[in-house]
Amino acid sequence: MLNVEHINVGYKDLQVLWDVSFQVNQGELVALIGPNGAGKTTTLKAIMGLRRPWSGTIYFEGQNLCKVPAHKTAELGIAMVPEGGRVFTGLTVLENLELGAFAPHARKHMAQTLEEMYQLFPRLEERKFQRAGTLSGGERQMLAIARALMSRPKLLMLDEPSFGLAPLLVDRIFAKIKEINQAGMTILLVEQNVRAALELAHRSYVIQNGRIVGMGTSEELLSFEFVRSAYLG
Amino acid sequence: MVETLVQNIVFGLLLGALYGLAAVGLSLVFGVTKFLNVAHGELLMLGGYVSFWLFNLYHVDPFVSLPLAALALVVVGIVLYSLLFSRTVKMDEEQKVQTTMLIGFGVSLILQNLAQRLWTADDRSITTAYSRMSWTLFDIRFPIVRVVSMVVALLLVIALQQFLQRSYFGKAIRATVEDWEEATIIGIDTHRVYLVAFVIGAAFAGVAGALVSVGYSIVPSMGLEWTLVCLVVMTLGGLGSIIGTFVGGLILGVAQALTAFAVGGAYRQVVGLLLFLVVLAVRPQGLFGVKEG
């Protein structure tokens, strides 16, 4: 479904990603794990079109994403949950969700998707007229996920959904992610919290210093000495 | 004595409504795009001339031609945005403010000189059959033209506020102001948002200018004064509050009128700059603005 092929990405004269390749298949939950500053967020931004690769290509369902303007990516069926539950804090919860359905195909089904989101996250319905800035960290993360789902994506990308959350909340968010995946959503999960990500993902890629250094199922990766030492202690 | 004072306050409010209308336009553009368009006053001047010539050549009533003045400025806005201002979109905020200021100065010089060439440096104003009529209430005069102008200004400002609060595209604009990257992720074309904001700002200037040409007078060199007024009002009202900016316009109008009444007409411009400095020193976010962060 998503094929990232040999991309090199950077900012001005600083290269961040080096020859990064990976793929996500339909229905899969794939994790991209690695330490802070490894290039995980940059990878997602490249897919979204917010950061153009210097070279290499990214295909989504056979279409070259590098030729798609950034604001059209959502229309193709890719949604991204930004790091740290970034939402529009000055807008209400409901307004955030409505805007999530900005892409034309999603706007037609807005009322229906909204109902689905309220079922998935009942908390959001209780707070729909509240400004998103007044939500707790966990609620914001839920809102960010729900807003992304409002676009009825084929591929959902999450950037560090565990960021800044207490362990109990991380478990709850990850359980939701699993639920969403089991309902048929293809997911690309970017995480620093390796233990949690490995437990969840079907397959994972390990990224370090802007390079993919390992790939496999969770069990296979646990045999990587450095995964164990670096992340599991 | 009291009547003269009240009369001055009324005139101040009536003029202040036009300050408010013009400043809301500039404030919207700055708030959304971070373009500091110092040619805003010249856009207002153009709107005034559109209205003036439509009346003079084709006898179109100035209130009927308001949509045409707005439309003319929409076109001017699209051209200015596409040719010049759009090139600064990717700059960081500080660089954007500086660059757009330079662009604005250039545009204002060109438009001002062009207007002088084409239409001479004479003061012009529209005199309709109802221009001299006014209502009188407790010996206070309310010139009809200026009262209607104030109503038009108020309606437009409320309409804009409702558009931003309630309409889907208005919400997209507010989202873009908050975080353009997040907005792009959910599929909002931020370029289009900037264009729309810029064009609405230009149209507001156009309508304000048209109203000035009926209730007051226009001249090719009026732009700078109006840009300054808008900047003062924008600071007074505070960014991010449409109604607040409009009220800021009313306050400046009254302050000017009172100054002229108390110490003489020569000082009416000074009071604006004084207010500007006081607000910056005491309440930099403006009277109705929200503190950042």
Coordinates of C-alpha atoms in Angstrom, one line a residue:
Chain A
M1 CA 0.0 0.0 0.0
L2 CA 2.7 2.4 1.0
N3 CA 6.2 2.0 -0.5
V4 CA 8.9 4.3 0.6
E5 CA 11.9 3.8 -1.7
H6 CA 15.4 5.1 -1.0
I7 CA 14.5 8.5 0.2
N8 CA 17.1 11.1 1.2
V9 CA 15.5 14.0 3.1
G10 CA 17.0 17.0 4.8
Y11 CA 16.6 20.6 6.0
K12 CA 18.8 23.1 4.1
D13 CA 22.3 21.5 4.2
L14 CA 21.5 19.1 7.0
Q15 CA 20.6 15.6 5.8
V16 CA 18.2 13.8 8.2
L17 CA 17.2 10.6 6.3
W18 CA 19.7 8.5 4.4
D19 CA 18.4 6.0 1.8
V20 CA 15.3 5.1 3.8
S21 CA 13.1 2.4 2.4
F22 CA 10.2 0.5 3.9
Q23 CA 6.7 -0.6 3.1
V24 CA 3.3 -0.9 4.8
N25 CA 0.8 -3.5 3.5
Q26 CA -2.9 -3.3 3.6
G27 CA -4.3 -4.1 7.0
E28 CA -0.9 -4.1 8.7
L29 CA 0.1 -2.3 11.8
V30 CA 3.7 -1.4 11.2
A31 CA 5.9 0.4 13.7
L32 CA 8.9 2.6 13.0
I33 CA 10.9 2.7 16.2
G34 CA 14.0 4.5 17.2
P35 CA 15.4 7.1 19.6
N36 CA 14.7 10.8 19.7
G37 CA 16.2 12.6 16.7
A38 CA 16.5 9.4 14.5
G39 CA 14.3 10.9 11.8
K40 CA 11.0 9.4 12.6
T41 CA 8.9 12.6 12.4
T42 CA 10.8 13.7 9.3
T43 CA 9.8 10.4 7.6
L44 CA 6.1 11.0 8.3
K45 CA 6.4 14.6 7.1
A46 CA 8.0 13.4 3.9
I47 CA 5.1 11.0 3.3
M48 CA 2.6 13.9 4.0
G49 CA 4.4 16.1 1.5
L50 CA 5.4 18.6 4.1
R51 CA 9.1 17.9 3.5
R52 CA 10.1 17.0 -0.1
P53 CA 12.8 14.2 -0.5
W54 CA 16.0 15.3 -2.2
S55 CA 15.9 11.9 -4.0
G56 CA 13.9 8.7 -3.9
T57 CA 10.2 8.2 -4.3
I58 CA 7.2 7.4 -2.1
Y59 CA 4.3 5.5 -3.6
F60 CA 0.8 5.2 -2.1
E61 CA -1.4 2.7 -3.9
G62 CA 0.9 3.1 -6.9
Q63 CA 0.7 6.9 -7.0
N64 CA 3.9 8.9 -6.6
L65 CA 3.3 11.0 -3.5
C66 CA 6.3 13.3 -4.3
K67 CA 4.2 14.9 -7.0
V68 CA 1.2 15.5 -4.8
P69 CA 0.8 18.9 -3.1
A70 CA 0.8 18.5 0.7
H71 CA -2.8 19.5 1.2
K72 CA -4.0 16.8 -1.3
T73 CA -2.4 14.0 0.6
A74 CA -5.4 13.7 2.9
E75 CA -7.7 13.4 -0.1
L76 CA -5.7 10.4 -1.2
G77 CA -6.5 8.6 2.0
I78 CA -3.5 9.3 4.3
A79 CA -4.1 10.8 7.7
M80 CA -1.5 11.8 10.3
V81 CA -1.8 12.3 14.0
P82 CA 0.9 14.9 14.9
E83 CA 3.2 14.4 17.8
G84 CA 2.0 15.2 21.3
G85 CA -1.7 15.3 20.4
R86 CA -1.3 18.6 18.6
V87 CA -4.9 19.9 18.0
F88 CA -6.3 23.3 17.3
T89 CA -6.5 24.5 20.9
G90 CA -8.5 27.7 20.1
L91 CA -11.3 25.7 18.4
T92 CA -13.9 23.5 20.1
V93 CA -13.6 19.7 20.1
L94 CA -16.5 19.6 17.6
E95 CA -14.8 22.1 15.3
N96 CA -11.6 20.1 15.4
L97 CA -13.5 17.0 14.4
E98 CA -15.5 18.8 11.7
L99 CA -12.2 20.1 10.1
G100 CA -10.8 16.6 10.2
A101 CA -13.3 15.8 7.4
F102 CA -12.0 18.7 5.2
A103 CA -11.2 16.4 2.3
P104 CA -14.1 16.3 -0.1
H105 CA -14.8 12.6 0.1
A106 CA -14.8 12.8 3.9
R107 CA -17.0 15.8 4.1
K108 CA -20.0 14.0 2.6
H109 CA -19.9 11.4 5.4
M110 CA -19.2 13.9 8.2
A111 CA -22.3 13.3 10.3
Q112 CA -21.9 9.5 10.2
T113 CA -18.1 9.5 10.9
L114 CA -18.7 11.9 13.8
E115 CA -21.1 9.4 15.3
E116 CA -18.5 6.6 14.9
M117 CA -15.9 8.8 16.6
Y118 CA -18.2 9.5 19.5
Q119 CA -18.7 5.7 19.9
L120 CA -15.0 5.1 19.8
F121 CA -14.2 8.0 22.2
P122 CA -17.3 8.8 24.3
R123 CA -15.3 11.3 26.2
L124 CA -15.1 13.5 23.1
E125 CA -18.9 13.7 22.9
E126 CA -19.1 14.9 26.5
R127 CA -16.7 17.7 25.7
K128 CA -17.7 18.6 22.2
F129 CA -18.4 22.3 22.9
Q130 CA -15.3 22.7 25.0
R131 CA -12.3 24.4 23.6
A132 CA -9.7 21.8 22.7
G133 CA -7.1 23.8 24.8
T134 CA -9.0 22.8 27.9
L135 CA -8.6 19.1 27.4
S136 CA -6.2 16.9 29.3
G137 CA -3.2 15.4 27.6
G138 CA -4.9 12.0 27.1
E139 CA -8.1 13.6 25.8
R140 CA -6.1 15.7 23.3
Q141 CA -4.4 12.6 22.0
M142 CA -7.8 11.0 21.6
L143 CA -9.1 14.1 19.8
A144 CA -6.0 14.1 17.5
I145 CA -6.6 10.5 16.6
A146 CA -10.3 11.0 16.1
R147 CA -9.7 14.1 14.0
A148 CA -7.4 12.1 11.7
L149 CA -10.0 9.3 11.4
M150 CA -12.6 11.9 10.4
S151 CA -11.0 12.0 7.0
R152 CA -11.9 8.3 6.6
P153 CA -8.3 7.4 5.7
K154 CA -6.9 4.2 4.2
L155 CA -3.7 4.7 6.1
L156 CA -3.4 6.2 9.5
M157 CA 0.0 7.5 10.7
L158 CA 0.6 8.2 14.3
D159 CA 3.6 10.2 15.5
E160 CA 4.5 9.3 19.1
P161 CA 1.0 8.8 20.5
S162 CA 2.6 7.9 23.9
F163 CA 4.4 11.2 24.1
G164 CA 4.0 12.9 27.5
L165 CA 1.3 10.5 28.7
A166 CA 1.2 8.6 32.0
P167 CA 1.8 4.8 31.6
L168 CA -1.8 4.0 32.3
L169 CA -3.0 6.4 29.6
V170 CA -0.4 5.0 27.1
D171 CA -2.0 1.5 27.6
R172 CA -5.4 2.9 27.0
I173 CA -4.4 4.8 23.8
F174 CA -2.5 1.8 22.5
A175 CA -5.5 -0.4 23.1
K176 CA -7.6 2.0 21.0
I177 CA -5.0 1.9 18.3
K178 CA -5.2 -1.9 18.3
E179 CA -8.9 -1.7 18.1
I180 CA -8.8 0.7 15.2
N181 CA -6.4 -1.7 13.4
Q182 CA -8.5 -4.7 14.1
A183 CA -11.4 -2.9 12.5
G184 CA -9.4 -2.9 9.3
M185 CA -7.3 0.3 9.3
T186 CA -3.8 0.1 8.1
I187 CA -1.5 1.9 10.6
L188 CA 2.0 3.2 10.6
L189 CA 3.1 3.9 14.1
V190 CA 6.1 6.0 15.0
E191 CA 7.3 5.4 18.5
Q192 CA 10.1 5.9 21.0
N193 CA 8.3 3.7 23.5
V194 CA 9.7 0.6 21.9
R195 CA 8.3 -2.0 24.3
A196 CA 4.7 -0.8 23.8
A197 CA 5.2 -0.4 20.0
L198 CA 6.7 -3.9 19.6
E199 CA 3.9 -5.5 21.5
L200 CA 1.4 -3.9 19.2
A201 CA 3.0 -4.1 15.7
H202 CA 2.9 -6.9 13.3
R203 CA 6.2 -5.8 11.9
S204 CA 8.7 -3.1 12.9
Y205 CA 11.5 -1.1 11.4
V206 CA 14.3 0.2 13.5
I207 CA 15.6 3.6 12.6
Q208 CA 18.8 5.1 13.9
N209 CA 20.6 8.3 12.8
G210 CA 18.4 8.6 9.8
R211 CA 19.0 5.0 8.6
I212 CA 16.9 1.9 8.7
V213 CA 19.0 -0.6 10.6
G214 CA 16.7 -3.4 11.2
M215 CA 13.3 -4.9 10.2
G216 CA 11.2 -7.8 11.4
T217 CA 8.5 -9.1 13.6
S218 CA 8.6 -8.2 17.2
E219 CA 10.3 -11.6 18.1
E220 CA 12.9 -11.2 15.4
L221 CA 13.8 -7.7 16.6
L222 CA 14.1 -8.8 20.2
S223 CA 16.9 -11.0 19.0
F224 CA 18.7 -7.8 17.8
E225 CA 21.2 -7.4 20.6
F226 CA 21.0 -3.6 20.3
V227 CA 17.3 -3.4 20.4
R228 CA 17.4 -5.3 23.7
S229 CA 20.2 -3.3 25.2
A230 CA 19.1 0.1 23.9
Y231 CA 15.4 -0.1 24.6
L232 CA 14.6 -3.0 26.8
G233 CA 17.5 -2.7 29.3
Chain B
M1 CA -21.4 73.8 25.0
V2 CA -22.6 70.4 26.0
E3 CA -24.4 70.1 22.7
T4 CA -21.2 70.9 20.8
L5 CA -19.4 68.3 22.8
V6 CA -22.0 65.6 22.2
Q7 CA -22.1 66.6 18.5
N8 CA -18.3 66.1 18.3
I9 CA -18.6 62.7 19.9
V10 CA -21.3 61.7 17.4
F11 CA -19.1 62.8 14.5
G12 CA -16.2 60.9 16.1
L13 CA -18.3 57.7 16.3
L14 CA -19.5 58.0 12.7
L15 CA -16.0 58.5 11.4
G16 CA -14.6 55.9 13.8
A17 CA -16.9 53.2 12.3
L18 CA -15.1 53.7 9.0
Y19 CA -11.7 53.5 10.8
G20 CA -13.0 50.3 12.4
L21 CA -14.1 48.8 9.0
A22 CA -10.8 49.6 7.3
A23 CA -8.7 48.4 10.3
V24 CA -10.7 45.1 10.5
G25 CA -9.6 44.4 7.0
L26 CA -5.9 45.1 7.7
S27 CA -6.2 43.1 11.0
L28 CA -7.6 40.1 9.2
V29 CA -4.9 40.1 6.7
F30 CA -2.2 40.5 9.3
G31 CA -3.7 38.0 11.7
V32 CA -4.0 35.2 9.0
T33 CA -1.1 35.8 6.7
K34 CA 1.3 37.9 8.9
F35 CA 1.6 40.2 5.9
L36 CA 1.9 43.8 7.0
N37 CA 0.3 45.4 4.0
V38 CA 1.2 49.1 4.4
A39 CA -0.5 49.7 1.0
H40 CA -3.9 49.1 2.8
G41 CA -4.6 52.8 2.7
E42 CA -4.1 53.0 -1.0
L43 CA -6.5 50.1 -1.5
L44 CA -9.0 52.2 0.4
M45 CA -8.2 55.2 -1.9
L46 CA -8.8 53.0 -4.9
G47 CA -12.2 52.0 -3.6
G48 CA -13.1 55.6 -3.1
Y49 CA -12.2 56.4 -6.7
V50 CA -14.2 53.4 -8.1
S51 CA -17.2 54.8 -6.3
F52 CA -16.5 58.4 -7.3
W53 CA -16.2 57.6 -11.0
L54 CA -19.1 55.3 -11.1
F55 CA -21.2 58.1 -9.7
N56 CA -19.7 60.9 -11.8
L57 CA -19.7 59.1 -15.1
Y58 CA -22.6 56.8 -14.8
H59 CA -24.7 58.3 -12.0
V60 CA -24.6 55.1 -10.0
D61 CA -25.7 55.8 -6.5
P62 CA -22.6 55.3 -4.2
F63 CA -24.5 52.9 -1.9
V64 CA -25.6 50.9 -4.9
S65 CA -22.1 50.7 -6.2
L66 CA -20.6 49.4 -2.9
P67 CA -20.5 45.8 -4.2
L68 CA -18.7 47.0 -7.3
A69 CA -16.1 48.8 -5.2
A70 CA -15.7 45.7 -3.2
L71 CA -15.4 43.6 -6.4
A72 CA -12.8 45.9 -7.9
L73 CA -10.7 45.5 -4.8
V74 CA -11.1 41.8 -4.9
V75 CA -9.6 41.8 -8.3
V76 CA -6.8 44.1 -7.2
G77 CA -6.3 41.9 -4.1
I78 CA -6.0 38.7 -6.2
V79 CA -3.4 40.4 -8.5
L80 CA -1.3 41.8 -5.7
Y81 CA -1.4 38.5 -3.8
S82 CA -0.5 36.3 -6.8
L83 CA 2.2 38.6 -8.2
L84 CA 3.8 39.8 -5.0
F85 CA 2.7 38.8 -1.6
S86 CA 2.4 35.0 -2.3
R87 CA 6.2 34.9 -2.7
T88 CA 6.7 35.6 1.0
V89 CA 4.4 32.9 2.2
K90 CA 7.2 30.4 3.0
M91 CA 9.3 33.0 5.0
D92 CA 9.4 32.9 8.8
E93 CA 7.3 35.4 10.5
E94 CA 9.8 38.2 11.1
Q95 CA 11.2 38.1 7.6
K96 CA 7.6 38.0 6.2
V97 CA 6.6 41.1 8.1
Q98 CA 9.7 43.0 6.9
T99 CA 9.5 41.9 3.3
T100 CA 5.7 42.5 3.0
M101 CA 6.2 46.0 4.5
L102 CA 8.7 46.8 1.7
I103 CA 6.4 45.4 -0.9
G104 CA 3.6 47.4 0.6
F105 CA 5.6 50.7 0.5
G106 CA 6.4 50.0 -3.2
V107 CA 2.8 49.3 -4.0
S108 CA 1.6 52.3 -2.2
L109 CA 4.0 54.6 -4.0
I110 CA 3.0 53.2 -7.3
L111 CA -0.7 53.4 -6.7
Q112 CA -0.5 56.9 -5.2
N113 CA 1.4 58.3 -8.2
L114 CA -0.7 56.4 -10.6
A115 CA -3.9 57.9 -9.1
Q116 CA -2.4 61.4 -9.2
R117 CA -1.5 61.0 -12.8
L118 CA -4.8 59.6 -13.8
W119 CA -7.2 61.6 -11.6
T120 CA -5.1 64.7 -10.5
A121 CA -4.3 65.6 -6.9
D122 CA -7.7 67.3 -6.3
D123 CA -9.9 66.5 -3.4
R124 CA -13.0 64.7 -4.6
S125 CA -16.2 63.8 -3.0
I126 CA -19.6 62.5 -4.1
T127 CA -22.5 64.9 -3.7
T128 CA -25.8 63.1 -4.0
A129 CA -29.3 64.6 -3.6
Y130 CA -29.4 63.4 0.0
S131 CA -25.8 64.4 0.9
R132 CA -26.8 67.4 2.9
M133 CA -29.8 65.8 4.7
S134 CA -29.5 64.8 8.3
W135 CA -31.7 63.7 11.2
T136 CA -31.8 65.8 14.2
L137 CA -32.3 64.5 17.7
F138 CA -32.1 66.8 20.8
D139 CA -30.4 69.4 18.6
I140 CA -27.7 66.9 17.6
R141 CA -27.2 66.4 13.9
F142 CA -26.9 62.9 12.4
P143 CA -26.0 63.2 8.7
I144 CA -27.9 60.5 6.9
V145 CA -25.0 59.4 4.7
R146 CA -22.7 58.9 7.6
V147 CA -25.2 57.1 9.7
V148 CA -26.0 54.7 6.8
S149 CA -22.2 54.3 6.3
M150 CA -21.8 53.3 9.9
V151 CA -24.6 50.8 9.7
V152 CA -23.0 49.3 6.5
A153 CA -19.6 49.1 8.3
L154 CA -21.1 47.5 11.4
L155 CA -23.0 44.9 9.3
L156 CA -19.9 44.0 7.3
V157 CA -17.9 43.6 10.5
I158 CA -20.5 41.4 12.1
A159 CA -20.8 39.4 8.9
L160 CA -17.1 38.7 8.9
Q161 CA -17.1 37.8 12.5
Q162 CA -19.9 35.3 11.9
F163 CA -18.2 33.9 8.8
L164 CA -15.1 33.2 10.8
Q165 CA -17.0 31.7 13.8
R166 CA -19.6 29.7 12.1
S167 CA -18.8 28.8 8.5
Y168 CA -16.8 25.8 7.6
F169 CA -14.2 27.8 5.6
G170 CA -14.1 30.3 8.5
K171 CA -13.1 27.5 10.8
A172 CA -10.5 26.4 8.3
I173 CA -9.1 30.0 8.4
R174 CA -8.9 30.0 12.2
A175 CA -7.3 26.5 12.1
T176 CA -4.7 27.8 9.7
V177 CA -3.9 30.8 11.8
E178 CA -3.3 28.5 14.8
D179 CA -1.1 26.0 13.0
W180 CA -0.6 26.0 9.2
E181 CA 1.2 22.7 9.2
E182 CA -1.5 20.8 11.1
A183 CA -4.0 22.5 8.7
T184 CA -2.2 21.2 5.7
I185 CA -2.1 17.7 7.2
I186 CA -5.9 17.6 7.3
G187 CA -6.2 18.8 3.7
I188 CA -6.6 22.6 4.0
D189 CA -5.0 24.5 1.1
T190 CA -3.3 27.2 3.2
H191 CA -2.4 29.2 0.1
R192 CA -6.1 29.5 -0.6
V193 CA -6.8 30.5 3.0
Y194 CA -4.2 33.3 2.7
L195 CA -5.6 34.4 -0.6
V196 CA -9.1 34.6 0.7
A197 CA -8.1 36.5 3.8
F198 CA -6.0 38.9 1.7
V199 CA -8.9 39.5 -0.7
I200 CA -11.5 40.0 2.1
G201 CA -9.1 42.6 3.6
A202 CA -8.8 44.4 0.3
A203 CA -12.5 44.3 -0.2
F204 CA -13.1 45.8 3.2
A205 CA -10.6 48.6 2.4
G206 CA -12.5 49.2 -0.9
V207 CA -15.9 49.5 0.8
A208 CA -14.4 51.8 3.5
G209 CA -12.9 54.0 0.8
A210 CA -16.2 54.2 -1.1
L211 CA -18.0 55.2 2.1
V212 CA -15.3 57.9 2.7
S213 CA -15.9 59.3 -0.8
V214 CA -19.6 59.9 0.1
G215 CA -19.4 61.1 3.7
Y216 CA -16.1 62.9 3.4
S217 CA -13.6 63.4 0.6
I218 CA -10.9 61.4 -1.1
V219 CA -7.5 62.4 -2.6
P220 CA -4.7 60.3 -4.1
S221 CA -2.4 60.9 -1.1
M222 CA -4.8 59.8 1.5
G223 CA -3.4 56.3 1.8
L224 CA -0.6 56.8 4.3
E225 CA -2.9 58.6 6.8
W226 CA -5.4 55.7 6.6
T227 CA -2.7 53.1 6.9
L228 CA -1.5 54.8 10.1
V229 CA -5.1 55.0 11.4
C230 CA -5.5 51.3 10.7
L231 CA -2.3 50.4 12.4
V232 CA -3.2 52.4 15.5
V233 CA -6.7 50.9 15.6
M234 CA -5.3 47.4 15.1
T235 CA -3.0 47.9 18.1
L236 CA -5.8 49.5 20.1
G237 CA -8.3 46.7 19.5
G238 CA -5.8 43.9 19.7
L239 CA -5.2 41.1 17.2
G240 CA -7.6 38.2 16.9
S241 CA -10.7 40.2 18.0
I242 CA -12.7 41.4 15.0
I243 CA -15.3 43.2 17.1
G244 CA -12.6 44.6 19.4
T245 CA -10.8 46.1 16.4
F246 CA -14.1 47.8 15.3
V247 CA -14.6 49.2 18.8
G248 CA -11.0 50.4 18.6
G249 CA -11.9 52.3 15.5
L250 CA -14.8 54.0 17.4
I251 CA -12.5 54.9 20.3
L252 CA -10.0 56.5 17.9
G253 CA -12.7 58.4 16.2
V254 CA -14.0 59.8 19.4
A255 CA -10.6 60.5 20.8
Q256 CA -9.7 62.5 17.6
A257 CA -13.0 64.4 17.8
L258 CA -12.5 65.3 21.4
T259 CA -8.9 66.4 20.8
A260 CA -10.0 68.6 18.0
F261 CA -12.8 70.0 20.2
A262 CA -10.5 70.6 23.2
V263 CA -7.2 71.7 21.8
G264 CA -7.8 72.3 18.1
G265 CA -8.0 70.4 14.8
A266 CA -4.3 70.5 14.3
Y267 CA -3.8 67.9 17.0
R268 CA -6.3 65.3 15.9
Q269 CA -3.7 63.1 14.3
V270 CA -1.4 63.3 17.3
V271 CA -3.9 61.7 19.6
G272 CA -3.9 58.5 17.6
L273 CA -0.2 58.1 17.8
L274 CA -0.3 58.9 21.5
L275 CA -2.9 56.2 22.1
F276 CA -0.8 53.9 20.1
L277 CA 2.2 54.4 22.4
V278 CA 0.1 54.3 25.6
V279 CA -1.5 51.0 24.6
L280 CA 1.8 49.5 23.5
A281 CA 3.3 50.4 26.9
V282 CA 0.4 49.5 29.2
R283 CA -1.4 46.7 27.3
P284 CA 0.6 45.5 24.3
Q285 CA -2.0 42.8 23.4
G286 CA -4.5 45.6 22.8
L287 CA -7.7 46.5 24.7
F288 CA -9.6 43.4 23.6
G289 CA -6.8 41.1 22.4
V290 CA -5.7 37.9 24.0
K291 CA -2.3 37.6 25.4
E292 CA -0.1 35.2 23.5
G293 CA 1.1 32.0 24.9

